[in-house]
């Protein structure tokens, strides 16, 4: 039986561990519990997870090894750590799912950039014991709470979506790509009218994503703040702003296109209609990410994004 096509059983693996040390004995042996998630669509992820199964079983009581899109197994709330194999997008997805359980995430980069998923497989093998022993503490990353209200149709408004975002909330003009009109309030104070191709509201963690691409500022991930960055605004005076995450931000779609959408973390799209409101605030939960020891944020900026590198030198 291969783990790719095996069913998920309660407190069992998608593929079996070393038969000499059955998983049901691990808790009795006092090992910390961990959860292993992976993006099985990425080349090499399944094979890498398979090759590490025996070693992982020696380190911890593994609750499950499964695709990051699968339903979390029973007992996930008792995991001391979740190891995520994939890229930054995989880590963001796991962050939304596990934040309410307060389970720390350790990202093993199997993608391209690896800005959040900092660990290599060698790093994982070198530092996992230290993480499980509490010598390497996770960092708290602010998340957004996003509420989308129903389209106004002369009836009481209803919540059509509510959930967390790890990186950002983007509103994109969409087909047929005419400019859209968004009205933004911070609490009861009117911020501005955003007339252009949309806007991005991000966390400090998400400031190096879509926000940075549209000219927004980079924030240290430990900050408690949000950034509003317009996308191609039809004015020279509208620039990105850094605001407190409270009170709640209200974005009302005054004019939209047929294809206008709200998109969470670049992964969860929702169609917007005229008059619809999105509420964005600080979530009650945080994403907890284990940092790679001896690496600091500015090193990561330099190594991954070539921060401060002269265009005239290699």
mmCIF file of C-alpha atoms in Angstrom, residues 32-305:
data_model
loop_
_atom_site.group_PDB
_atom_site.id
_atom_site.type_symbol
_atom_site.label_atom_id
_atom_site.label_comp_id
_atom_site.label_asym_id
_atom_site.label_seq_id
_atom_site.Cartn_x
_atom_site.Cartn_y
_atom_site.Cartn_z
ATOM 1 C CA UNK A 32 6.010 15.151 21.663
ATOM 2 C CA UNK A 33 3.264 14.979 19.082
ATOM 3 C CA UNK A 34 3.766 16.516 15.650
ATOM 4 C CA UNK A 35 1.716 16.854 12.477
ATOM 5 C CA UNK A 36 3.263 16.627 8.989
ATOM 6 C CA UNK A 37 1.591 18.435 6.063
ATOM 7 C CA UNK A 38 2.793 18.715 2.492
ATOM 8 C CA UNK A 39 1.831 20.175 -0.866
ATOM 9 C CA UNK A 40 1.693 16.979 -2.885
ATOM 10 C CA UNK A 41 1.339 18.917 -6.139
ATOM 11 C CA UNK A 42 4.916 20.141 -5.855
ATOM 12 C CA UNK A 43 7.606 17.940 -7.400
ATOM 13 C CA UNK A 44 9.610 15.992 -4.859
ATOM 14 C CA UNK A 45 7.417 16.708 -1.835
ATOM 15 C CA UNK A 46 5.819 13.266 -1.598
ATOM 16 C CA UNK A 47 9.149 11.536 -2.077
ATOM 17 C CA UNK A 48 10.840 13.741 0.540
ATOM 18 C CA UNK A 49 8.123 13.116 3.104
ATOM 19 C CA UNK A 50 8.326 9.404 2.410
ATOM 20 C CA UNK A 51 12.099 9.337 2.828
ATOM 21 C CA UNK A 52 11.879 11.083 6.224
ATOM 22 C CA UNK A 53 9.066 8.994 7.709
ATOM 23 C CA UNK A 54 11.301 6.703 9.762
ATOM 24 C CA UNK A 55 13.457 9.536 11.069
ATOM 25 C CA UNK A 56 10.388 11.598 12.003
ATOM 26 C CA UNK A 57 8.950 8.634 13.912
ATOM 27 C CA UNK A 58 12.148 8.432 15.951
ATOM 28 C CA UNK A 59 11.860 12.098 16.917
ATOM 29 C CA UNK A 60 8.183 12.365 17.806
ATOM 30 C CA UNK A 61 4.729 10.845 18.002
ATOM 31 C CA UNK A 62 3.494 11.676 14.502
ATOM 32 C CA UNK A 63 -0.271 12.216 14.425
ATOM 33 C CA UNK A 64 -0.521 12.110 10.626
ATOM 34 C CA UNK A 65 1.408 12.679 7.437
ATOM 35 C CA UNK A 66 -0.950 14.075 4.838
ATOM 36 C CA UNK A 67 -1.707 16.614 2.123
ATOM 37 C CA UNK A 68 -2.077 20.172 3.420
ATOM 38 C CA UNK A 69 -5.516 20.338 1.800
ATOM 39 C CA UNK A 70 -6.855 17.365 3.779
ATOM 40 C CA UNK A 71 -9.031 17.732 6.843
ATOM 41 C CA UNK A 72 -6.985 17.983 10.010
ATOM 42 C CA UNK A 73 -6.808 14.704 11.952
ATOM 43 C CA UNK A 74 -8.318 14.138 15.363
ATOM 44 C CA UNK A 75 -5.963 15.319 18.064
ATOM 45 C CA UNK A 76 -4.375 18.044 15.913
ATOM 46 C CA UNK A 77 -4.947 20.501 18.749
ATOM 47 C CA UNK A 78 -2.501 18.471 20.860
ATOM 48 C CA UNK A 79 0.335 18.773 18.365
ATOM 49 C CA UNK A 80 3.387 20.598 19.635
ATOM 50 C CA UNK A 81 4.483 21.376 16.087
ATOM 51 C CA UNK A 82 3.338 21.149 12.477
ATOM 52 C CA UNK A 83 6.062 20.593 9.875
ATOM 53 C CA UNK A 84 4.967 21.875 6.468
ATOM 54 C CA UNK A 85 6.664 20.697 3.269
ATOM 55 C CA UNK A 86 6.066 23.029 0.338
ATOM 56 C CA UNK A 87 6.447 26.714 -0.372
ATOM 57 C CA UNK A 88 5.255 29.933 1.223
ATOM 58 C CA UNK A 89 1.721 29.432 -0.107
ATOM 59 C CA UNK A 90 1.508 26.035 1.558
ATOM 60 C CA UNK A 91 2.618 27.578 4.847
ATOM 61 C CA UNK A 92 0.023 30.365 4.576
ATOM 62 C CA UNK A 93 -2.727 27.807 3.975
ATOM 63 C CA UNK A 94 -1.616 25.755 6.984
ATOM 64 C CA UNK A 95 -1.420 28.963 9.013
ATOM 65 C CA UNK A 96 -5.100 29.711 8.412
ATOM 66 C CA UNK A 97 -6.107 26.170 9.344
ATOM 67 C CA UNK A 98 -3.977 25.832 12.481
ATOM 68 C CA UNK A 99 -4.004 29.332 13.957
ATOM 69 C CA UNK A 100 -7.146 28.629 15.993
ATOM 70 C CA UNK A 101 -5.352 25.646 17.518
ATOM 71 C CA UNK A 102 -2.231 27.699 18.336
ATOM 72 C CA UNK A 103 0.017 25.041 16.758
ATOM 73 C CA UNK A 104 3.452 26.386 15.663
ATOM 74 C CA UNK A 105 4.506 25.927 12.035
ATOM 75 C CA UNK A 106 7.922 24.949 10.720
ATOM 76 C CA UNK A 107 8.183 25.455 6.971
ATOM 77 C CA UNK A 108 10.486 23.247 4.880
ATOM 78 C CA UNK A 109 11.018 24.957 1.542
ATOM 79 C CA UNK A 110 10.242 22.784 -1.449
ATOM 80 C CA UNK A 111 9.163 25.724 -3.596
ATOM 81 C CA UNK A 112 10.902 28.651 -5.279
ATOM 82 C CA UNK A 113 11.315 31.560 -2.856
ATOM 83 C CA UNK A 114 11.056 30.136 0.649
ATOM 84 C CA UNK A 115 10.683 33.499 2.350
ATOM 85 C CA UNK A 116 8.458 32.137 5.135
ATOM 86 C CA UNK A 117 9.355 28.482 4.710
ATOM 87 C CA UNK A 118 12.975 29.065 5.690
ATOM 88 C CA UNK A 119 14.153 25.556 6.557
ATOM 89 C CA UNK A 120 15.891 23.171 4.198
ATOM 90 C CA UNK A 121 15.626 19.425 4.853
ATOM 91 C CA UNK A 122 19.132 19.573 6.352
ATOM 92 C CA UNK A 123 18.022 22.458 8.610
ATOM 93 C CA UNK A 124 15.035 20.403 9.746
ATOM 94 C CA UNK A 125 17.222 17.460 10.677
ATOM 95 C CA UNK A 126 19.674 19.736 12.476
ATOM 96 C CA UNK A 127 17.148 21.753 14.503
ATOM 97 C CA UNK A 128 14.001 19.662 15.030
ATOM 98 C CA UNK A 129 15.162 18.341 18.404
ATOM 99 C CA UNK A 130 15.823 21.896 19.587
ATOM 100 C CA UNK A 131 12.389 23.042 18.439
ATOM 101 C CA UNK A 132 10.634 20.163 20.209
ATOM 102 C CA UNK A 133 12.683 20.770 23.362
ATOM 103 C CA UNK A 134 11.590 24.422 23.409
ATOM 104 C CA UNK A 135 15.055 25.848 22.744
ATOM 105 C CA UNK A 136 13.851 27.462 19.511
ATOM 106 C CA UNK A 137 10.649 29.406 20.141
ATOM 107 C CA UNK A 138 8.074 30.295 17.470
ATOM 108 C CA UNK A 139 7.419 33.920 16.517
ATOM 109 C CA UNK A 140 3.913 35.340 16.728
ATOM 110 C CA UNK A 141 2.683 36.762 13.408
ATOM 111 C CA UNK A 142 -0.382 38.989 13.308
ATOM 112 C CA UNK A 143 -3.291 37.742 11.188
ATOM 113 C CA UNK A 144 -6.338 39.461 9.725
ATOM 114 C CA UNK A 145 -9.966 38.689 10.469
ATOM 115 C CA UNK A 146 -12.017 39.097 7.290
ATOM 116 C CA UNK A 147 -15.810 39.400 7.109
ATOM 117 C CA UNK A 148 -17.652 39.692 3.793
ATOM 118 C CA UNK A 149 -21.254 40.896 3.965
ATOM 119 C CA UNK A 150 -23.944 39.987 1.440
ATOM 120 C CA UNK A 151 -24.934 42.185 -1.482
ATOM 121 C CA UNK A 152 -27.505 44.862 -0.519
ATOM 122 C CA UNK A 153 -30.886 43.854 -1.913
ATOM 123 C CA UNK A 154 -33.306 45.656 0.356
ATOM 124 C CA UNK A 155 -33.043 42.957 2.992
ATOM 125 C CA UNK A 156 -31.071 42.421 6.164
ATOM 126 C CA UNK A 157 -27.372 41.901 5.519
ATOM 127 C CA UNK A 158 -25.891 38.510 6.158
ATOM 128 C CA UNK A 159 -22.327 37.293 6.542
ATOM 129 C CA UNK A 160 -21.388 35.288 3.450
ATOM 130 C CA UNK A 161 -17.775 34.660 4.466
ATOM 131 C CA UNK A 162 -15.772 34.992 7.666
ATOM 132 C CA UNK A 163 -12.261 33.743 8.297
ATOM 133 C CA UNK A 164 -8.604 34.592 8.843
ATOM 134 C CA UNK A 165 -5.968 35.751 6.377
ATOM 135 C CA UNK A 166 -2.259 35.198 6.967
ATOM 136 C CA UNK A 167 -0.828 37.518 4.318
ATOM 137 C CA UNK A 168 -3.302 39.864 2.715
ATOM 138 C CA UNK A 169 -6.721 40.717 1.390
ATOM 139 C CA UNK A 170 -6.702 41.979 -2.189
ATOM 140 C CA UNK A 171 -9.563 43.456 -4.171
ATOM 141 C CA UNK A 172 -8.906 43.114 -7.897
ATOM 142 C CA UNK A 173 -10.864 44.900 -10.645
ATOM 143 C CA UNK A 174 -11.244 41.809 -12.837
ATOM 144 C CA UNK A 175 -12.928 41.405 -16.190
ATOM 145 C CA UNK A 176 -13.632 43.600 -18.195
ATOM 146 C CA UNK A 177 -10.871 45.494 -16.381
ATOM 147 C CA UNK A 178 -12.456 48.912 -16.055
ATOM 148 C CA UNK A 179 -11.466 50.945 -13.008
ATOM 149 C CA UNK A 180 -13.374 50.221 -9.816
ATOM 150 C CA UNK A 181 -14.378 52.568 -6.989
ATOM 151 C CA UNK A 182 -13.752 51.538 -3.372
ATOM 152 C CA UNK A 183 -14.617 53.610 -0.276
ATOM 153 C CA UNK A 184 -12.492 52.916 2.805
ATOM 154 C CA UNK A 185 -13.256 53.766 6.437
ATOM 155 C CA UNK A 186 -11.085 53.135 9.492
ATOM 156 C CA UNK A 187 -13.682 52.754 12.202
ATOM 157 C CA UNK A 188 -16.048 55.698 11.665
ATOM 158 C CA UNK A 189 -13.399 57.839 9.939
ATOM 159 C CA UNK A 190 -13.350 58.104 6.161
ATOM 160 C CA UNK A 191 -9.849 57.285 4.858
ATOM 161 C CA UNK A 192 -10.190 57.783 1.124
ATOM 162 C CA UNK A 193 -11.873 56.807 -2.096
ATOM 163 C CA UNK A 194 -9.744 54.351 -4.037
ATOM 164 C CA UNK A 195 -10.406 54.716 -7.762
ATOM 165 C CA UNK A 196 -8.231 52.414 -9.844
ATOM 166 C CA UNK A 197 -7.519 48.701 -10.279
ATOM 167 C CA UNK A 198 -8.086 47.774 -6.637
ATOM 168 C CA UNK A 199 -6.206 47.705 -3.363
ATOM 169 C CA UNK A 200 -4.231 45.420 -1.054
ATOM 170 C CA UNK A 201 -4.634 45.265 2.731
ATOM 171 C CA UNK A 202 -1.828 43.273 4.310
ATOM 172 C CA UNK A 203 -0.270 42.162 7.575
ATOM 173 C CA UNK A 204 3.401 42.849 8.344
ATOM 174 C CA UNK A 205 4.094 39.262 7.237
ATOM 175 C CA UNK A 206 2.297 39.934 3.950
ATOM 176 C CA UNK A 207 4.079 43.229 3.334
ATOM 177 C CA UNK A 208 6.744 41.448 1.252
ATOM 178 C CA UNK A 209 4.106 39.860 -1.015
ATOM 179 C CA UNK A 210 1.575 41.533 -3.310
ATOM 180 C CA UNK A 211 1.845 44.718 -1.234
ATOM 181 C CA UNK A 212 5.524 45.106 -2.070
ATOM 182 C CA UNK A 213 4.845 44.448 -5.756
ATOM 183 C CA UNK A 214 2.433 47.403 -5.935
ATOM 184 C CA UNK A 215 4.875 49.736 -4.173
ATOM 185 C CA UNK A 216 3.834 49.279 -0.546
ATOM 186 C CA UNK A 217 6.292 49.453 2.369
ATOM 187 C CA UNK A 218 8.049 46.495 4.004
ATOM 188 C CA UNK A 219 7.163 46.045 7.686
ATOM 189 C CA UNK A 220 9.000 44.011 10.290
ATOM 190 C CA UNK A 221 6.858 40.916 10.929
ATOM 191 C CA UNK A 222 6.721 41.523 14.691
ATOM 192 C CA UNK A 223 4.784 44.790 14.261
ATOM 193 C CA UNK A 224 1.074 45.184 14.986
ATOM 194 C CA UNK A 225 -0.098 47.146 11.937
ATOM 195 C CA UNK A 226 -1.825 46.903 8.593
ATOM 196 C CA UNK A 227 -0.918 48.434 5.243
ATOM 197 C CA UNK A 228 -3.367 49.734 2.638
ATOM 198 C CA UNK A 229 -1.770 49.929 -0.810
ATOM 199 C CA UNK A 230 -3.695 51.063 -3.885
ATOM 200 C CA UNK A 231 -3.266 49.188 -7.154
ATOM 201 C CA UNK A 232 -2.745 51.560 -10.100
ATOM 202 C CA UNK A 233 -4.721 54.453 -8.554
ATOM 203 C CA UNK A 234 -6.056 57.076 -10.961
ATOM 204 C CA UNK A 235 -4.385 59.919 -9.058
ATOM 205 C CA UNK A 236 -0.859 61.021 -8.185
ATOM 206 C CA UNK A 237 -1.718 61.767 -4.553
ATOM 207 C CA UNK A 238 -2.938 58.390 -3.281
ATOM 208 C CA UNK A 239 -0.123 56.434 -1.653
ATOM 209 C CA UNK A 240 0.222 53.401 0.641
ATOM 210 C CA UNK A 241 -0.662 53.945 4.309
ATOM 211 C CA UNK A 242 0.305 52.143 7.526
ATOM 212 C CA UNK A 243 -2.525 52.006 10.067
ATOM 213 C CA UNK A 244 -3.348 50.499 13.417
ATOM 214 C CA UNK A 245 -5.182 47.155 13.085
ATOM 215 C CA UNK A 246 -7.977 48.548 15.248
ATOM 216 C CA UNK A 247 -10.599 49.855 14.785
ATOM 217 C CA UNK A 248 -11.885 47.684 11.951
ATOM 218 C CA UNK A 249 -11.298 48.693 8.346
ATOM 219 C CA UNK A 250 -14.442 48.874 6.171
ATOM 220 C CA UNK A 251 -14.058 48.631 2.392
ATOM 221 C CA UNK A 252 -17.255 49.253 0.437
ATOM 222 C CA UNK A 253 -17.428 48.496 -3.282
ATOM 223 C CA UNK A 254 -19.164 51.497 -4.824
ATOM 224 C CA UNK A 255 -18.458 50.535 -8.432
ATOM 225 C CA UNK A 256 -17.191 47.148 -9.576
ATOM 226 C CA UNK A 257 -16.852 44.967 -12.675
ATOM 227 C CA UNK A 258 -18.449 41.628 -13.389
ATOM 228 C CA UNK A 259 -15.164 39.946 -12.504
ATOM 229 C CA UNK A 260 -14.236 41.991 -9.421
ATOM 230 C CA UNK A 261 -13.124 39.738 -6.577
ATOM 231 C CA UNK A 262 -11.850 39.786 -3.027
ATOM 232 C CA UNK A 263 -8.941 37.360 -2.697
ATOM 233 C CA UNK A 264 -7.476 36.098 0.583
ATOM 234 C CA UNK A 265 -3.773 35.187 0.590
ATOM 235 C CA UNK A 266 -3.914 34.799 -3.182
ATOM 236 C CA UNK A 267 -5.824 31.538 -2.600
ATOM 237 C CA UNK A 268 -9.475 32.147 -1.645
ATOM 238 C CA UNK A 269 -11.529 34.253 -4.119
ATOM 239 C CA UNK A 270 -14.997 35.741 -3.558
ATOM 240 C CA UNK A 271 -17.007 37.691 -6.107
ATOM 241 C CA UNK A 272 -17.939 41.261 -5.123
ATOM 242 C CA UNK A 273 -21.056 43.191 -6.093
ATOM 243 C CA UNK A 274 -21.801 46.912 -5.899
ATOM 244 C CA UNK A 275 -22.581 48.072 -2.376
ATOM 245 C CA UNK A 276 -20.944 45.052 -0.768
ATOM 246 C CA UNK A 277 -18.692 45.648 2.263
ATOM 247 C CA UNK A 278 -15.578 43.853 3.450
ATOM 248 C CA UNK A 279 -14.561 44.290 7.092
ATOM 249 C CA UNK A 280 -10.893 43.722 7.931
ATOM 250 C CA UNK A 281 -9.407 43.790 11.407
ATOM 251 C CA UNK A 282 -6.866 42.105 13.637
ATOM 252 C CA UNK A 283 -7.676 38.439 14.207
ATOM 253 C CA UNK A 284 -7.914 37.085 17.746
ATOM 254 C CA UNK A 285 -5.432 34.373 16.761
ATOM 255 C CA UNK A 286 -1.872 34.551 15.482
ATOM 256 C CA UNK A 287 0.196 32.522 13.058
ATOM 257 C CA UNK A 288 3.120 31.023 14.977
ATOM 258 C CA UNK A 289 6.173 30.410 12.755
ATOM 259 C CA UNK A 290 9.388 28.771 13.918
ATOM 260 C CA UNK A 291 12.358 30.870 12.723
ATOM 261 C CA UNK A 292 15.547 29.416 11.329
ATOM 262 C CA UNK A 293 18.178 29.893 14.065
ATOM 263 C CA UNK A 294 21.023 32.344 13.455
ATOM 264 C CA UNK A 295 19.110 34.025 10.636
ATOM 265 C CA UNK A 296 17.511 37.444 11.092
ATOM 266 C CA UNK A 297 14.867 39.225 9.040
ATOM 267 C CA UNK A 298 17.230 41.564 7.209
ATOM 268 C CA UNK A 299 19.386 38.641 6.153
ATOM 269 C CA UNK A 300 16.309 37.007 4.692
ATOM 270 C CA UNK A 301 15.449 40.204 2.805
ATOM 271 C CA UNK A 302 18.957 40.336 1.396
ATOM 272 C CA UNK A 303 19.217 36.645 0.544
ATOM 273 C CA UNK A 304 15.735 36.103 -0.855
ATOM 274 C CA UNK A 305 14.764 39.504 -2.273
#
